[in-house]
Amino acid sequence: MAEDRRTRRSRRALGAALVELVLERGFTALTVEDITERADVARATFYAHFRDKEDLFARVTADLLTELGERLAPAVADSAVGFTGKPVLEMLRHAREERDLYRIVLRGEGDGKPLQMFVDACARATAEEFRARAERNAVKPRIDPELLARVWVGEQLAVLRWWVEQDAPSLPAEEVVRMLLDLAMRGRYWASGFEPPA
Amino acid sequence: MAEDRRTRRSRRALGAALVELVLERGFTALTVEDITERADVARATFYAHFRDKEDLFARVTADLLTELGERLAPAVADSAVGFTGKPVLEMLRHAREERDLYRIVLRGEGDGKPLQMFVDACARATAEEFRARAERNAVKPRIDPELLARVWVGEQLAVLRWWVEQDAPSLPAEEVVRMLLDLAMRGRYWASGFEPPA
DNA sequence: CAGTTACTGAACAGTCTGTATGGCATTGAT
DNA sequence: ATCAATGCCATACAGACTGTTCAGTAACTG
């Protein structure tokens, strides 16, 4: 008796309706009635489950993040060196499956706070990872790790966003990850086709 | 008789009020009355100038973009190689002067569409620049220029966002640009302190 | 100074919100 | 199969915000 079937049905329908509609018209343009209508649910029922539409949105994205976290955990444990390998690949795969939701979140829809939080968390973790790695290998960073972390996160995010927004994905996930790895190792100058400088 | 002084006064006050309030409470939380109250202007006057609050926001950001464009033009002409040098520096300076507005825009406040447009425009221009440069120097890109452009823009934007959000700027603009240049030339691996791979 | 133009304050209908209600239908457990 | 519990529905309501209109007043330009 974990949960009443009706409850589950309503919640699911409302979540799905939200995603559809945000994609069609954008979050701010939506009214609660739009959502309940699409979900084929009474407006009163909406308020029985969620405080307002931002609440619904918050829960939907929170679920997505939890799911992502669960899928990422083993990949992170595997890849001792850093994040750029398996974890990113795993994220791209997740993004492929949940494409609609990823698009919405990455567009910063719904005041964009879930996205900001996620980015900041990533950036902090990454900066820490960079520092730890430098320590471990007894090397001195040539660039402020804080800045470097922002660059890294911004980069991954930009690629993810671009990849998810394409109508027909021009590159498979594996290919994208390979390019990102090359880029990290050898720099953008090399990537453009030039020989590395002296 | 370019413009009535009262008109100018009202518009300015409303724009300034918007910026203040968005920073304090976020765009979506604001009502038109909040804005007119802060600006000390009648609500009816607001509608004499702007269709709604998104209209006001759009104009304010459009002005900012125009200003940026004017400041960037000479810098772009100067730096024949690409964007990473003078233009970025100039943008950072502009961002320092208009810090509040930059913060708002970069947070994707107000449905974030102005930001998206700007980013997409940058990405397209950058991709084109990369292609042209490769052609000019007769080298073959080792990574899809489209992806590379997204990476570059995402990177600059992340840094800019980080730089503008800091309470006390930890690095001067010149320093940031230097680091970005190094990063572009030698890659993140090098930046972390490691010797370049074979 | 005079004519023009912008601002003000008030009022209006319309939309959306969030809450409350009592009757009805589905559900899960016995 | 039955029953008590619980979620759903339709409806209604006050309150907030929107966008428009208008007549009176003040400020500006030339």
CSV table of C-alpha atoms (C1' of nucleotides) in Angstrom, one decimal:
chain,number,residue,atom,x,y,z
A,1,MET,CA,0.0,0.0,0.0
A,2,ALA,CA,2.9,2.3,-0.8
A,3,GLU,CA,0.8,4.8,-2.6
A,4,ASP,CA,-2.7,5.0,-3.9
A,5,ARG,CA,-2.9,4.4,-7.6
A,6,ARG,CA,-5.0,7.5,-8.2
A,7,THR,CA,-2.4,9.6,-6.5
A,8,ARG,CA,0.3,8.2,-8.7
A,9,ARG,CA,-1.7,8.7,-11.8
A,10,SER,CA,-2.5,12.3,-11.1
A,11,ARG,CA,1.1,13.2,-10.2
A,12,ARG,CA,2.5,11.5,-13.2
A,13,ALA,CA,0.0,13.1,-15.5
A,14,LEU,CA,0.7,16.6,-14.1
A,15,GLY,CA,4.4,16.2,-14.4
A,16,ALA,CA,4.2,15.0,-18.0
A,17,ALA,CA,1.8,17.8,-18.9
A,18,LEU,CA,4.2,20.3,-17.4
A,19,VAL,CA,7.1,19.1,-19.4
A,20,GLU,CA,5.2,19.1,-22.6
A,21,LEU,CA,3.8,22.5,-22.1
A,22,VAL,CA,7.0,24.1,-21.0
A,23,LEU,CA,8.6,22.9,-24.1
A,24,GLU,CA,5.8,24.3,-26.2
A,25,ARG,CA,5.2,27.6,-24.6
A,26,GLY,CA,7.8,28.2,-21.9
A,27,PHE,CA,7.3,28.0,-18.1
A,28,THR,CA,6.2,31.5,-17.4
A,29,ALA,CA,3.5,31.5,-19.9
A,30,LEU,CA,1.7,28.6,-18.3
A,31,THR,CA,-1.2,28.8,-15.9
A,32,VAL,CA,-2.1,26.0,-13.5
A,33,GLU,CA,-5.2,25.5,-15.5
A,34,ASP,CA,-3.3,24.9,-18.7
A,35,ILE,CA,-1.4,22.2,-16.9
A,36,THR,CA,-4.4,20.5,-15.3
A,37,GLU,CA,-6.3,20.7,-18.6
A,38,ARG,CA,-3.5,19.0,-20.5
A,39,ALA,CA,-3.2,16.4,-17.7
A,40,ASP,CA,-6.9,15.9,-17.7
A,41,VAL,CA,-7.2,16.5,-14.0
A,42,ALA,CA,-9.3,19.0,-12.0
A,43,ARG,CA,-7.6,22.2,-10.9
A,44,ALA,CA,-8.4,21.5,-7.3
A,45,THR,CA,-6.5,18.2,-7.5
A,46,PHE,CA,-3.4,20.1,-8.6
A,47,TYR,CA,-3.4,22.0,-5.3
A,48,ALA,CA,-3.9,18.8,-3.4
A,49,HIS,CA,-0.5,17.7,-4.6
A,50,PHE,CA,1.6,20.8,-5.2
A,51,ARG,CA,1.7,24.2,-3.7
A,52,ASP,CA,2.0,26.0,-7.1
A,53,LYS,CA,3.6,25.4,-10.5
A,54,GLU,CA,7.1,26.1,-9.3
A,55,ASP,CA,6.6,23.4,-6.7
A,56,LEU,CA,5.7,20.9,-9.4
A,57,PHE,CA,8.6,22.0,-11.5
A,58,ALA,CA,11.0,21.7,-8.6
A,59,ARG,CA,9.9,18.2,-7.8
A,60,VAL,CA,10.2,17.0,-11.4
A,61,THR,CA,13.7,18.4,-11.7
A,62,ALA,CA,14.7,17.1,-8.3
A,63,ASP,CA,13.6,13.6,-9.4
A,64,LEU,CA,15.7,14.0,-12.5
A,65,LEU,CA,18.7,15.0,-10.5
A,66,THR,CA,18.3,12.1,-8.1
A,67,GLU,CA,18.2,9.7,-11.0
A,68,LEU,CA,21.3,11.3,-12.5
A,69,GLY,CA,23.1,11.0,-9.2
A,70,GLU,CA,22.4,7.3,-9.0
A,71,ARG,CA,23.6,6.7,-12.5
A,72,LEU,CA,26.7,8.8,-12.0
A,73,ALA,CA,27.9,7.3,-8.7
A,74,PRO,CA,29.4,4.1,-10.1
A,75,ALA,CA,31.0,6.0,-13.0
A,76,VAL,CA,32.7,8.5,-10.8
A,77,ALA,CA,34.1,5.7,-8.6
A,78,ASP,CA,35.5,4.0,-11.6
A,79,SER,CA,37.2,7.0,-13.2
A,80,ALA,CA,40.0,7.8,-10.7
A,81,VAL,CA,41.5,10.5,-12.7
A,82,GLY,CA,38.7,13.0,-12.9
A,83,PHE,CA,35.3,13.6,-14.3
A,84,THR,CA,35.8,14.0,-18.0
A,85,GLY,CA,35.7,10.3,-18.9
A,86,LYS,CA,32.9,7.9,-17.9
A,87,PRO,CA,30.8,10.3,-15.8
A,88,VAL,CA,30.3,12.7,-18.7
A,89,LEU,CA,29.5,9.9,-21.0
A,90,GLU,CA,27.0,8.6,-18.6
A,91,MET,CA,25.4,12.0,-18.3
A,92,LEU,CA,25.1,12.3,-22.1
A,93,ARG,CA,23.4,9.0,-22.2
A,94,HIS,CA,21.0,10.1,-19.5
A,95,ALA,CA,20.4,13.3,-21.4
A,96,ARG,CA,19.5,11.3,-24.5
A,97,GLU,CA,16.9,9.3,-22.6
A,98,GLU,CA,15.4,12.3,-20.8
A,99,ARG,CA,15.9,14.8,-23.6
A,100,ASP,CA,12.9,16.9,-23.1
A,101,LEU,CA,13.5,17.5,-19.5
A,102,TYR,CA,17.1,18.2,-20.0
A,103,ARG,CA,16.3,20.8,-22.6
A,104,ILE,CA,13.9,22.5,-20.2
A,105,VAL,CA,16.4,22.5,-17.4
A,106,LEU,CA,19.3,23.6,-19.5
A,107,ARG,CA,17.3,26.5,-20.9
A,108,GLY,CA,17.1,27.7,-17.4
A,109,GLU,CA,13.3,27.5,-17.6
A,110,GLY,CA,11.4,28.3,-14.5
A,111,ASP,CA,13.6,31.0,-13.0
A,112,GLY,CA,16.6,28.7,-13.6
A,113,LYS,CA,17.4,28.2,-10.0
A,114,PRO,CA,17.7,24.4,-10.1
A,115,LEU,CA,20.2,24.9,-12.9
A,116,GLN,CA,22.2,27.5,-11.0
A,117,MET,CA,22.3,25.3,-7.9
A,118,PHE,CA,23.5,22.3,-9.9
A,119,VAL,CA,26.2,24.3,-11.7
A,120,ASP,CA,27.5,25.8,-8.5
A,121,ALA,CA,27.6,22.5,-6.8
A,122,CYS,CA,29.5,21.0,-9.8
A,123,ALA,CA,31.9,24.0,-9.8
A,124,ARG,CA,32.7,23.6,-6.2
A,125,ALA,CA,33.2,19.9,-6.4
A,126,THR,CA,35.4,20.3,-9.5
A,127,ALA,CA,37.6,23.0,-7.9
A,128,GLU,CA,38.1,20.8,-4.9
A,129,GLU,CA,39.0,17.8,-7.2
A,130,PHE,CA,41.5,20.0,-9.1
A,131,ARG,CA,43.1,21.1,-5.9
A,132,ALA,CA,43.3,17.6,-4.5
A,133,ARG,CA,44.7,16.2,-7.8
A,134,ALA,CA,47.4,18.9,-7.9
A,135,GLU,CA,48.3,18.1,-4.3
A,136,ARG,CA,48.4,14.4,-4.9
A,137,ASN,CA,50.7,14.7,-7.9
A,138,ALA,CA,52.8,17.4,-6.3
A,139,VAL,CA,52.3,19.9,-9.1
A,140,LYS,CA,51.5,23.6,-8.8
A,141,PRO,CA,48.4,24.8,-10.8
A,142,ARG,CA,49.3,27.4,-13.4
A,143,ILE,CA,45.8,28.8,-13.3
A,144,ASP,CA,43.5,29.6,-10.4
A,145,PRO,CA,41.7,26.3,-9.7
A,146,GLU,CA,38.5,28.2,-9.0
A,147,LEU,CA,38.6,29.7,-12.5
A,148,LEU,CA,39.6,26.5,-14.0
A,149,ALA,CA,36.6,24.7,-12.4
A,150,ARG,CA,34.2,27.3,-13.8
A,151,VAL,CA,35.7,26.9,-17.3
A,152,TRP,CA,35.4,23.2,-17.1
A,153,VAL,CA,31.8,23.2,-15.9
A,154,GLY,CA,30.8,25.9,-18.4
A,155,GLU,CA,32.4,23.9,-21.2
A,156,GLN,CA,30.6,20.6,-20.4
A,157,LEU,CA,27.4,22.5,-19.9
A,158,ALA,CA,27.6,24.3,-23.2
A,159,VAL,CA,28.3,21.1,-25.1
A,160,LEU,CA,25.5,19.3,-23.3
A,161,ARG,CA,23.1,22.1,-24.1
A,162,TRP,CA,24.2,22.2,-27.7
A,163,TRP,CA,24.0,18.4,-28.0
A,164,VAL,CA,20.5,18.2,-26.5
A,165,GLU,CA,19.1,21.1,-28.6
A,166,GLN,CA,20.1,19.7,-31.9
A,167,ASP,CA,17.3,18.4,-34.0
A,168,ALA,CA,19.2,15.5,-35.3
A,169,PRO,CA,22.2,14.7,-33.0
A,170,SER,CA,25.2,15.2,-35.4
A,171,LEU,CA,27.6,13.3,-33.1
A,172,PRO,CA,27.2,10.2,-31.0
A,173,ALA,CA,27.9,10.6,-27.2
A,174,GLU,CA,31.1,8.6,-27.4
A,175,GLU,CA,32.5,10.9,-30.1
A,176,VAL,CA,31.7,14.0,-28.1
A,177,VAL,CA,33.5,12.6,-25.0
A,178,ARG,CA,36.5,11.8,-27.0
A,179,MET,CA,36.7,15.3,-28.4
A,180,LEU,CA,36.3,16.8,-24.9
A,181,LEU,CA,39.1,14.6,-23.6
A,182,ASP,CA,41.4,15.7,-26.5
A,183,LEU,CA,40.5,19.2,-25.8
A,184,ALA,CA,41.4,19.0,-22.2
A,185,MET,CA,44.7,17.4,-22.9
A,186,ARG,CA,45.9,19.5,-25.7
A,187,GLY,CA,44.0,22.8,-25.8
A,188,ARG,CA,41.8,24.6,-28.2
A,189,TYR,CA,44.7,25.8,-30.3
A,190,TRP,CA,45.6,22.2,-31.2
A,191,ALA,CA,41.9,21.3,-31.7
A,192,SER,CA,41.6,24.0,-34.3
A,193,GLY,CA,44.2,22.2,-36.3
A,194,PHE,CA,47.4,24.1,-35.5
A,195,GLU,CA,50.6,22.6,-34.3
A,196,PRO,CA,51.2,23.3,-30.6
A,197,PRO,CA,53.3,26.5,-29.9
A,198,ALA,CA,56.8,26.4,-28.7
B,1,MET,CA,13.8,68.8,-29.0
B,2,ALA,CA,15.2,65.3,-29.1
B,3,GLU,CA,13.2,64.1,-26.2
B,4,ASP,CA,11.1,65.6,-23.5
B,5,ARG,CA,12.9,65.7,-20.2
B,6,ARG,CA,10.0,64.1,-18.3
B,7,THR,CA,10.0,61.2,-20.7
B,8,ARG,CA,13.7,60.6,-20.2
B,9,ARG,CA,13.3,60.9,-16.4
B,10,SER,CA,10.5,58.4,-16.3
B,11,ARG,CA,12.2,55.9,-18.5
B,12,ARG,CA,15.5,56.1,-16.7
B,13,ALA,CA,13.8,55.8,-13.3
B,14,LEU,CA,11.8,52.7,-14.4
B,15,GLY,CA,14.9,51.0,-15.9
B,16,ALA,CA,16.9,51.6,-12.8
B,17,ALA,CA,14.1,50.5,-10.5
B,18,LEU,CA,13.8,47.3,-12.5
B,19,VAL,CA,17.5,46.5,-12.2
B,20,GLU,CA,17.5,47.1,-8.5
B,21,LEU,CA,14.4,45.0,-7.9
B,22,VAL,CA,15.4,42.1,-10.1
B,23,LEU,CA,18.7,41.9,-8.1
B,24,GLU,CA,16.8,42.0,-4.9
B,25,ARG,CA,13.9,39.7,-5.6
B,26,GLY,CA,14.2,38.2,-9.0
B,27,PHE,CA,12.3,39.2,-12.2
B,28,THR,CA,9.3,36.9,-11.9
B,29,ALA,CA,8.5,38.0,-8.4
B,30,LEU,CA,8.0,41.6,-9.4
B,31,THR,CA,4.8,43.3,-10.2
B,32,VAL,CA,4.5,46.4,-12.3
B,33,GLU,CA,3.4,48.3,-9.2
B,34,ASP,CA,6.6,47.3,-7.4
B,35,ILE,CA,8.6,48.8,-10.2
B,36,THR,CA,6.6,52.1,-10.5
B,37,GLU,CA,6.6,52.5,-6.7
B,38,ARG,CA,10.4,52.1,-6.5
B,39,ALA,CA,10.8,54.5,-9.5
B,40,ASP,CA,8.3,56.9,-7.9
B,41,VAL,CA,6.1,57.0,-11.0
B,42,ALA,CA,2.4,56.4,-11.5
B,43,ARG,CA,1.4,53.0,-12.8
B,44,ALA,CA,-0.4,54.5,-15.7
B,45,THR,CA,2.8,56.1,-16.8
B,46,PHE,CA,4.5,52.8,-17.0
B,47,TYR,CA,2.1,51.6,-19.6
B,48,ALA,CA,2.6,54.8,-21.5
B,49,HIS,CA,6.1,53.8,-22.1
B,50,PHE,CA,6.2,50.0,-22.0
B,51,ARG,CA,3.9,47.2,-22.9
B,52,ASP,CA,4.7,45.2,-19.8
B,53,LYS,CA,7.6,44.4,-17.6
B,54,GLU,CA,9.2,42.0,-20.1
B,55,ASP,CA,9.2,44.9,-22.6
B,56,LEU,CA,11.0,47.1,-20.2
B,57,PHE,CA,13.5,44.4,-19.5
B,58,ALA,CA,14.0,43.7,-23.1
B,59,ARG,CA,14.8,47.4,-23.8
B,60,VAL,CA,17.2,47.7,-20.9
B,61,THR,CA,19.1,44.7,-22.1
B,62,ALA,CA,19.0,45.7,-25.7
B,63,ASP,CA,20.6,49.0,-24.8
B,64,LEU,CA,23.3,47.2,-22.9
B,65,LEU,CA,24.0,45.0,-25.9
B,66,THR,CA,24.2,48.0,-28.2
B,67,GLU,CA,26.7,49.7,-25.9
B,68,LEU,CA,28.7,46.5,-25.7
B,69,GLY,CA,28.7,46.2,-29.5
B,70,GLU,CA,30.0,49.7,-29.8
B,71,ARG,CA,32.8,49.1,-27.4
B,72,LEU,CA,33.7,45.8,-29.0
B,73,ALA,CA,33.9,46.9,-32.6
B,74,PRO,CA,37.3,48.6,-32.5
B,75,ALA,CA,38.8,45.8,-30.3
B,76,VAL,CA,37.6,43.1,-32.8
B,77,ALA,CA,39.1,45.0,-35.7
B,78,ASP,CA,42.4,45.3,-33.8
B,79,SER,CA,42.8,41.7,-32.9
B,80,ALA,CA,43.2,40.0,-36.2
B,81,VAL,CA,43.7,36.5,-34.8
B,82,GLY,CA,40.5,35.8,-33.0
B,83,PHE,CA,38.4,37.0,-30.1
B,84,THR,CA,40.2,35.8,-27.0
B,85,GLY,CA,42.5,38.8,-26.6
B,86,LYS,CA,41.3,42.4,-26.7
B,87,PRO,CA,37.6,41.8,-27.2
B,88,VAL,CA,37.2,39.7,-24.1
B,89,LEU,CA,39.2,42.2,-22.1
B,90,GLU,CA,37.0,44.9,-23.3
B,91,MET,CA,33.9,42.9,-22.4
B,92,LEU,CA,35.2,42.3,-18.9
B,93,ARG,CA,35.8,46.0,-18.4
B,94,HIS,CA,32.3,46.7,-19.6
B,95,ALA,CA,31.0,44.1,-17.2
B,96,ARG,CA,32.8,45.8,-14.4
B,97,GLU,CA,31.1,49.1,-15.1
B,98,GLU,CA,27.6,47.6,-15.6
B,99,ARG,CA,28.0,44.9,-13.0
B,100,ASP,CA,24.4,44.8,-11.8
B,101,LEU,CA,22.9,44.5,-15.2
B,102,TYR,CA,25.4,41.9,-16.3
B,103,ARG,CA,24.6,39.8,-13.3
B,104,ILE,CA,20.9,39.9,-14.1
B,105,VAL,CA,21.4,39.0,-17.7
B,106,LEU,CA,23.9,36.3,-17.0
B,107,ARG,CA,21.6,34.7,-14.4
B,108,GLY,CA,19.1,34.3,-17.3
B,109,GLU,CA,16.7,36.5,-15.4
B,110,GLY,CA,13.4,37.3,-17.2
B,111,ASP,CA,12.9,34.0,-19.1
B,112,GLY,CA,16.5,34.2,-20.2
B,113,LYS,CA,15.7,34.7,-23.9
B,114,PRO,CA,18.0,37.7,-24.4
B,115,LEU,CA,20.9,35.7,-23.0
B,116,GLN,CA,20.1,32.7,-25.3
B,117,MET,CA,19.9,34.9,-28.3
B,118,PHE,CA,23.2,36.5,-27.5
B,119,VAL,CA,24.9,33.1,-26.9
B,120,ASP,CA,23.6,31.6,-30.1
B,121,ALA,CA,24.8,34.6,-32.1
B,122,CYS,CA,28.2,34.4,-30.5
B,123,ALA,CA,28.4,30.7,-31.1
B,124,ARG,CA,27.5,31.1,-34.8
B,125,ALA,CA,30.0,33.9,-35.3
B,126,THR,CA,32.7,32.0,-33.5
B,127,ALA,CA,32.1,28.8,-35.5
B,128,GLU,CA,32.4,30.8,-38.7
B,129,GLU,CA,35.6,32.5,-37.4
B,130,PHE,CA,37.1,29.1,-36.6
B,131,ARG,CA,36.3,27.7,-40.0
B,132,ALA,CA,37.6,30.8,-41.8
B,133,ARG,CA,40.8,30.7,-39.8
B,134,ALA,CA,41.4,27.0,-40.5
B,135,GLU,CA,40.9,27.8,-44.2
B,136,ARG,CA,43.2,30.8,-44.2
B,137,ASN,CA,46.0,28.8,-42.5
B,138,ALA,CA,45.3,25.7,-44.5
B,139,VAL,CA,44.9,23.5,-41.4
B,140,LYS,CA,42.3,20.8,-40.8
B,141,PRO,CA,40.3,21.2,-37.6
B,142,ARG,CA,40.8,18.2,-35.3
B,143,ILE,CA,37.4,18.8,-33.6
B,144,ASP,CA,34.1,19.8,-35.1
B,145,PRO,CA,34.1,23.6,-35.3
B,146,GLU,CA,30.5,23.8,-34.2
B,147,LEU,CA,31.3,22.0,-31.0
B,148,LEU,CA,34.5,23.9,-30.6
B,149,ALA,CA,32.5,27.2,-30.8
B,150,ARG,CA,30.1,26.1,-28.2
B,151,VAL,CA,32.9,25.2,-25.9
B,152,TRP,CA,34.6,28.5,-26.4
B,153,VAL,CA,31.5,30.5,-25.8
B,154,GLY,CA,30.4,28.4,-22.9
B,155,GLU,CA,33.8,28.9,-21.4
B,156,GLN,CA,33.9,32.7,-21.7
B,157,LEU,CA,30.4,32.9,-20.4
B,158,ALA,CA,31.1,30.8,-17.4
B,159,VAL,CA,34.2,32.8,-16.5
B,160,LEU,CA,32.3,36.1,-17.0
B,161,ARG,CA,29.5,34.9,-14.8
B,162,TRP,CA,31.8,33.8,-12.1
B,163,TRP,CA,33.8,37.0,-12.3
B,164,VAL,CA,30.7,39.2,-12.1
B,165,GLU,CA,29.1,37.3,-9.2
B,166,GLN,CA,32.1,37.4,-6.9
B,167,ASP,CA,31.7,39.7,-4.0
B,168,ALA,CA,35.2,40.9,-4.1
B,169,PRO,CA,36.8,40.3,-7.6
B,170,SER,CA,39.7,38.0,-6.8
B,171,LEU,CA,41.4,38.6,-10.1
B,172,PRO,CA,41.8,41.7,-12.3
B,173,ALA,CA,40.4,41.5,-15.8
B,174,GLU,CA,43.9,41.5,-17.4
B,175,GLU,CA,44.9,38.5,-15.3
B,176,VAL,CA,41.7,36.6,-16.3
B,177,VAL,CA,42.3,37.2,-20.0
B,178,ARG,CA,45.9,36.1,-19.7
B,179,MET,CA,44.8,32.8,-18.1
B,180,LEU,CA,42.2,32.3,-20.8
B,181,LEU,CA,44.8,32.8,-23.5
B,182,ASP,CA,47.1,30.3,-21.8
B,183,LEU,CA,44.3,27.9,-21.5
B,184,ALA,CA,43.4,28.1,-25.2
B,185,MET,CA,47.0,27.6,-26.3
B,186,ARG,CA,48.0,24.8,-24.0
B,187,GLY,CA,44.9,23.1,-22.6
B,188,ARG,CA,43.5,22.4,-19.3
B,189,TYR,CA,45.9,19.6,-18.5
B,190,TRP,CA,48.8,22.0,-18.7
B,191,ALA,CA,46.9,24.6,-16.7
B,192,SER,CA,46.4,22.1,-13.9
B,193,GLY,CA,50.2,22.0,-13.5
B,194,PHE,CA,51.1,18.9,-15.3
B,195,GLU,CA,53.6,18.6,-18.1
B,196,PRO,CA,52.1,18.2,-21.5
B,197,PRO,CA,51.6,14.5,-22.6
B,198,ALA,CA,53.6,12.9,-25.3
C,1,DC,C1',4.0,83.2,-22.5
C,2,DA,C1',1.2,79.8,-24.9
C,3,DG,C1',0.5,75.4,-26.9
C,4,DT,C1',1.8,70.9,-26.5
C,5,DT,C1',2.8,66.9,-24.1
C,6,DA,C1',3.6,64.0,-20.3
C,7,DC,C1',2.2,62.6,-15.7
C,8,DT,C1',-1.4,61.6,-12.2
C,9,DG,C1',-5.0,59.2,-9.7
C,10,DA,C1',-8.9,56.7,-10.1
C,11,DA,C1',-11.8,53.4,-11.9
C,12,DC,C1',-12.9,49.1,-14.7
C,13,DA,C1',-13.3,44.4,-16.5
C,14,DG,C1',-10.7,40.4,-17.0
C,15,DT,C1',-7.5,36.7,-15.7
C,16,DC,C1',-5.1,33.9,-12.5
C,17,DT,C1',-4.3,32.3,-7.9
C,18,DG,C1',-4.9,29.7,-3.8
C,19,DT,C1',-8.4,27.9,-0.5
C,20,DA,C1',-12.6,25.6,1.0
C,21,DT,C1',-16.6,22.7,0.3
C,22,DG,C1',-19.7,18.5,0.0
C,23,DG,C1',-20.9,14.8,-3.0
C,24,DC,C1',-19.1,11.0,-5.8
C,25,DA,C1',-16.0,7.2,-7.4
C,26,DT,C1',-12.0,4.4,-6.9
C,27,DT,C1',-9.2,2.0,-4.1
C,28,DG,C1',-7.0,-1.4,-0.8
C,29,DA,C1',-8.0,-4.4,2.9
C,30,DT,C1',-10.8,-7.7,5.1
D,1,DA,C1',-18.2,-8.9,-2.0
D,2,DT,C1',-18.3,-5.4,1.1
D,3,DC,C1',-16.8,-1.4,3.5
D,4,DA,C1',-14.3,2.3,5.3
D,5,DA,C1',-10.9,5.4,3.7
D,6,DT,C1',-9.3,8.4,0.7
D,7,DG,C1',-8.6,10.8,-3.6
D,8,DC,C1',-11.0,13.1,-7.1
D,9,DC,C1',-14.4,16.4,-9.0
D,10,DA,C1',-17.2,20.7,-9.6
D,11,DT,C1',-18.1,24.8,-7.9
D,12,DA,C1',-17.6,28.9,-5.5
D,13,DC,C1',-15.0,32.7,-3.4
D,14,DA,C1',-11.8,36.5,-2.1
D,15,DG,C1',-7.7,38.6,-3.3
D,16,DA,C1',-4.0,40.1,-6.4
D,17,DC,C1',-2.3,41.7,-10.7
D,18,DT,C1',-3.0,43.2,-15.4
D,19,DG,C1',-3.8,46.3,-19.0
D,20,DT,C1',-6.8,50.1,-20.5
D,21,DT,C1',-9.3,54.5,-20.3
D,22,DC,C1',-10.1,59.2,-19.0
D,23,DA,C1',-10.3,63.8,-17.1
D,24,DG,C1',-7.6,67.0,-14.5
D,25,DT,C1',-3.1,68.9,-13.6
D,26,DA,C1',1.7,70.0,-14.1
D,27,DA,C1',5.9,70.5,-16.7
D,28,DC,C1',8.3,71.3,-20.8
D,29,DT,C1',9.7,73.4,-25.4
D,30,DG,C1',10.1,77.0,-28.6
